[in-house]
mmCIF file with all atom_site columns, C-alpha atoms in Angstrom:
data_model
loop_
_atom_site.group_PDB
_atom_site.id
_atom_site.type_symbol
_atom_site.label_atom_id
_atom_site.label_alt_id
_atom_site.label_comp_id
_atom_site.label_asym_id
_atom_site.label_entity_id
_atom_site.label_seq_id
_atom_site.pdbx_PDB_ins_code
_atom_site.Cartn_x
_atom_site.Cartn_y
_atom_site.Cartn_z
_atom_site.occupancy
_atom_site.B_iso_or_equiv
_atom_site.pdbx_formal_charge
_atom_site.auth_seq_id
_atom_site.auth_comp_id
_atom_site.auth_asym_id
_atom_site.auth_atom_id
_atom_site.pdbx_PDB_model_num
ATOM 1  C CA . MET U 1 1  ? -0.060 0.028  0.011  1.00 56.00 ? 1  MET U CA 1
ATOM 2  C CA . THR U 1 2  ? 1.319  3.436  -0.931 1.00 72.00 ? 2  THR U CA 1
ATOM 3  C CA . ARG U 1 3  ? 1.413  6.015  1.821  1.00 69.00 ? 3  ARG U CA 1
ATOM 4  C CA . THR U 1 4  ? 0.534  9.609  1.212  1.00 77.00 ? 4  THR U CA 1
ATOM 5  C CA . VAL U 1 5  ? 2.626  12.589 2.078  1.00 66.00 ? 5  VAL U CA 1
ATOM 6  C CA . GLU U 1 6  ? 0.499  13.458 4.921  1.00 66.00 ? 6  GLU U CA 1
ATOM 7  C CA . GLU U 1 7  ? 0.947  10.002 6.463  1.00 68.00 ? 7  GLU U CA 1
ATOM 8  C CA . ARG U 1 8  ? 4.617  10.205 6.108  1.00 68.00 ? 8  ARG U CA 1
ATOM 9  C CA . PHE U 1 9  ? 4.821  13.579 7.797  1.00 65.00 ? 9  PHE U CA 1
ATOM 10 C CA . GLY U 1 10 ? 2.512  12.439 10.566 1.00 68.00 ? 10 GLY U CA 1
ATOM 11 C CA . GLU U 1 11 ? 4.578  9.441  11.329 1.00 73.00 ? 11 GLU U CA 1
ATOM 12 C CA . PHE U 1 12 ? 7.655  11.608 11.243 1.00 70.00 ? 12 PHE U CA 1
ATOM 13 C CA . PHE U 1 13 ? 6.270  14.106 13.900 1.00 70.00 ? 13 PHE U CA 1
ATOM 14 C CA . GLU U 1 14 ? 5.139  11.201 16.020 1.00 78.00 ? 14 GLU U CA 1
ATOM 15 C CA . ARG U 1 15 ? 8.662  9.838  16.271 1.00 82.00 ? 15 ARG U CA 1
ATOM 16 C CA . VAL U 1 16 ? 10.493 13.203 16.868 1.00 83.00 ? 16 VAL U CA 1
ATOM 17 C CA . SER U 1 17 ? 10.411 14.791 20.176 1.00 83.00 ? 17 SER U CA 1
ATOM 18 C CA . ARG U 1 18 ? 10.377 18.461 21.172 1.00 84.00 ? 18 ARG U CA 1
ATOM 19 C CA . ALA U 1 19 ? 13.933 18.064 22.398 1.00 85.00 ? 19 ALA U CA 1
ATOM 20 C CA . ASP U 1 20 ? 15.082 16.653 18.957 1.00 87.00 ? 20 ASP U CA 1
ATOM 21 C CA . LEU U 1 21 ? 13.490 19.708 17.173 1.00 88.00 ? 21 LEU U CA 1
ATOM 22 C CA . ILE U 1 22 ? 15.307 22.141 19.531 1.00 89.00 ? 22 ILE U CA 1
ATOM 23 C CA . LEU U 1 23 ? 18.541 20.319 18.848 1.00 89.00 ? 23 LEU U CA 1
ATOM 24 C CA . LEU U 1 24 ? 17.952 20.471 15.128 1.00 90.00 ? 24 LEU U CA 1
ATOM 25 C CA . CYS U 1 25 ? 17.056 24.206 15.223 1.00 91.00 ? 25 CYS U CA 1
ATOM 26 C CA . MET U 1 26 ? 19.883 25.378 17.382 1.00 93.00 ? 26 MET U CA 1
ATOM 27 C CA . PRO U 1 27 ? 22.694 25.189 14.904 1.00 94.00 ? 27 PRO U CA 1
ATOM 28 C CA . LEU U 1 28 ? 20.459 26.644 12.057 1.00 94.00 ? 28 LEU U CA 1
ATOM 29 C CA . LEU U 1 29 ? 19.384 29.569 14.179 1.00 93.00 ? 29 LEU U CA 1
ATOM 30 C CA . PHE U 1 30 ? 22.958 30.168 15.380 1.00 95.00 ? 30 PHE U CA 1
ATOM 31 C CA . LEU U 1 31 ? 24.258 30.166 11.758 1.00 95.00 ? 31 LEU U CA 1
ATOM 32 C CA . GLY U 1 32 ? 21.426 32.565 10.823 1.00 94.00 ? 32 GLY U CA 1
ATOM 33 C CA . GLY U 1 33 ? 22.075 34.950 13.664 1.00 93.00 ? 33 GLY U CA 1
ATOM 34 C CA . TYR U 1 34 ? 25.775 34.833 12.984 1.00 95.00 ? 34 TYR U CA 1
ATOM 35 C CA . GLY U 1 35 ? 25.213 35.654 9.267  1.00 94.00 ? 35 GLY U CA 1
ATOM 36 C CA . ALA U 1 36 ? 22.810 38.483 10.016 1.00 93.00 ? 36 ALA U CA 1
ATOM 37 C CA . GLY U 1 37 ? 25.231 39.808 12.624 1.00 92.00 ? 37 GLY U CA 1
ATOM 38 C CA . THR U 1 38 ? 28.154 39.773 10.282 1.00 93.00 ? 38 THR U CA 1
ATOM 39 C CA . LEU U 1 39 ? 26.166 41.429 7.531  1.00 94.00 ? 39 LEU U CA 1
ATOM 40 C CA . ALA U 1 40 ? 24.858 44.076 9.858  1.00 92.00 ? 40 ALA U CA 1
ATOM 41 C CA . PHE U 1 41 ? 27.991 44.941 12.005 1.00 91.00 ? 41 PHE U CA 1
ATOM 42 C CA . ASP U 1 42 ? 31.030 43.392 10.149 1.00 89.00 ? 42 ASP U CA 1
ATOM 43 C CA . ALA U 1 43 ? 32.539 42.285 13.432 1.00 90.00 ? 43 ALA U CA 1
ATOM 44 C CA . ARG U 1 44 ? 32.903 38.577 14.474 1.00 91.00 ? 44 ARG U CA 1
ATOM 45 C CA . SER U 1 45 ? 32.524 39.172 18.133 1.00 93.00 ? 45 SER U CA 1
ATOM 46 C CA . VAL U 1 46 ? 29.275 41.091 17.677 1.00 93.00 ? 46 VAL U CA 1
ATOM 47 C CA . ALA U 1 47 ? 27.981 38.395 15.256 1.00 93.00 ? 47 ALA U CA 1
ATOM 48 C CA . VAL U 1 48 ? 28.686 35.640 17.816 1.00 95.00 ? 48 VAL U CA 1
ATOM 49 C CA . ALA U 1 49 ? 27.004 37.579 20.619 1.00 95.00 ? 49 ALA U CA 1
ATOM 50 C CA . ILE U 1 50 ? 23.856 38.204 18.345 1.00 92.00 ? 50 ILE U CA 1
ATOM 51 C CA . ALA U 1 51 ? 23.853 34.467 17.356 1.00 94.00 ? 51 ALA U CA 1
ATOM 52 C CA . SER U 1 52 ? 24.217 33.448 21.076 1.00 94.00 ? 52 SER U CA 1
ATOM 53 C CA . ILE U 1 53 ? 21.292 35.777 21.975 1.00 94.00 ? 53 ILE U CA 1
ATOM 54 C CA . ALA U 1 54 ? 19.187 34.325 19.213 1.00 91.00 ? 54 ALA U CA 1
ATOM 55 C CA . CYS U 1 55 ? 19.621 30.762 20.597 1.00 93.00 ? 55 CYS U CA 1
ATOM 56 C CA . ALA U 1 56 ? 19.039 31.653 24.164 1.00 95.00 ? 56 ALA U CA 1
ATOM 57 C CA . PRO U 1 57 ? 15.212 31.429 24.138 1.00 93.00 ? 57 PRO U CA 1
ATOM 58 C CA . LEU U 1 58 ? 15.439 27.903 22.540 1.00 92.00 ? 58 LEU U CA 1
ATOM 59 C CA . MET U 1 59 ? 17.955 26.721 25.058 1.00 92.00 ? 59 MET U CA 1
ATOM 60 C CA . PHE U 1 60 ? 15.949 28.203 27.935 1.00 94.00 ? 60 PHE U CA 1
ATOM 61 C CA . ASP U 1 61 ? 12.770 26.444 26.608 1.00 92.00 ? 61 ASP U CA 1
ATOM 62 C CA . GLY U 1 62 ? 14.599 23.106 26.163 1.00 89.00 ? 62 GLY U CA 1
ATOM 63 C CA . LEU U 1 63 ? 16.354 23.219 29.641 1.00 90.00 ? 63 LEU U CA 1
ATOM 64 C CA . PHE U 1 64 ? 13.693 24.854 31.969 1.00 92.00 ? 64 PHE U CA 1
ATOM 65 C CA . VAL U 1 65 ? 10.251 25.174 30.396 1.00 92.00 ? 65 VAL U CA 1
ATOM 66 C CA . ASN U 1 66 ? 9.954  21.833 28.709 1.00 86.00 ? 66 ASN U CA 1
ATOM 67 C CA . PRO U 1 67 ? 12.908 19.668 29.830 1.00 86.00 ? 67 PRO U CA 1
ATOM 68 C CA . PRO U 1 68 ? 13.272 16.201 28.322 1.00 80.00 ? 68 PRO U CA 1
ATOM 69 C CA . SER U 1 69 ? 11.790 13.307 30.259 1.00 78.00 ? 69 SER U CA 1
ATOM 70 C CA . ASP U 1 70 ? 12.759 9.623  30.404 1.00 72.00 ? 70 ASP U CA 1
ATOM 71 C CA . GLY U 1 71 ? 9.201  8.441  29.576 1.00 60.00 ? 71 GLY U CA 1
#
């Protein structure tokens, strides 16, 4: 039997946890923040600070608001 695209995405999101999505998004967000900071200020230290600040809400959410659980 052939599965539809909706069924495949549904199965994917059932297997992936919130912590997995946070771990996937952190480097992408850092890279985007670093790129934007480099373009805006042309200084690497400022770009790293901007990228770190951009990742802080995800890290806070993953560690304190919705920490991963064993079960």
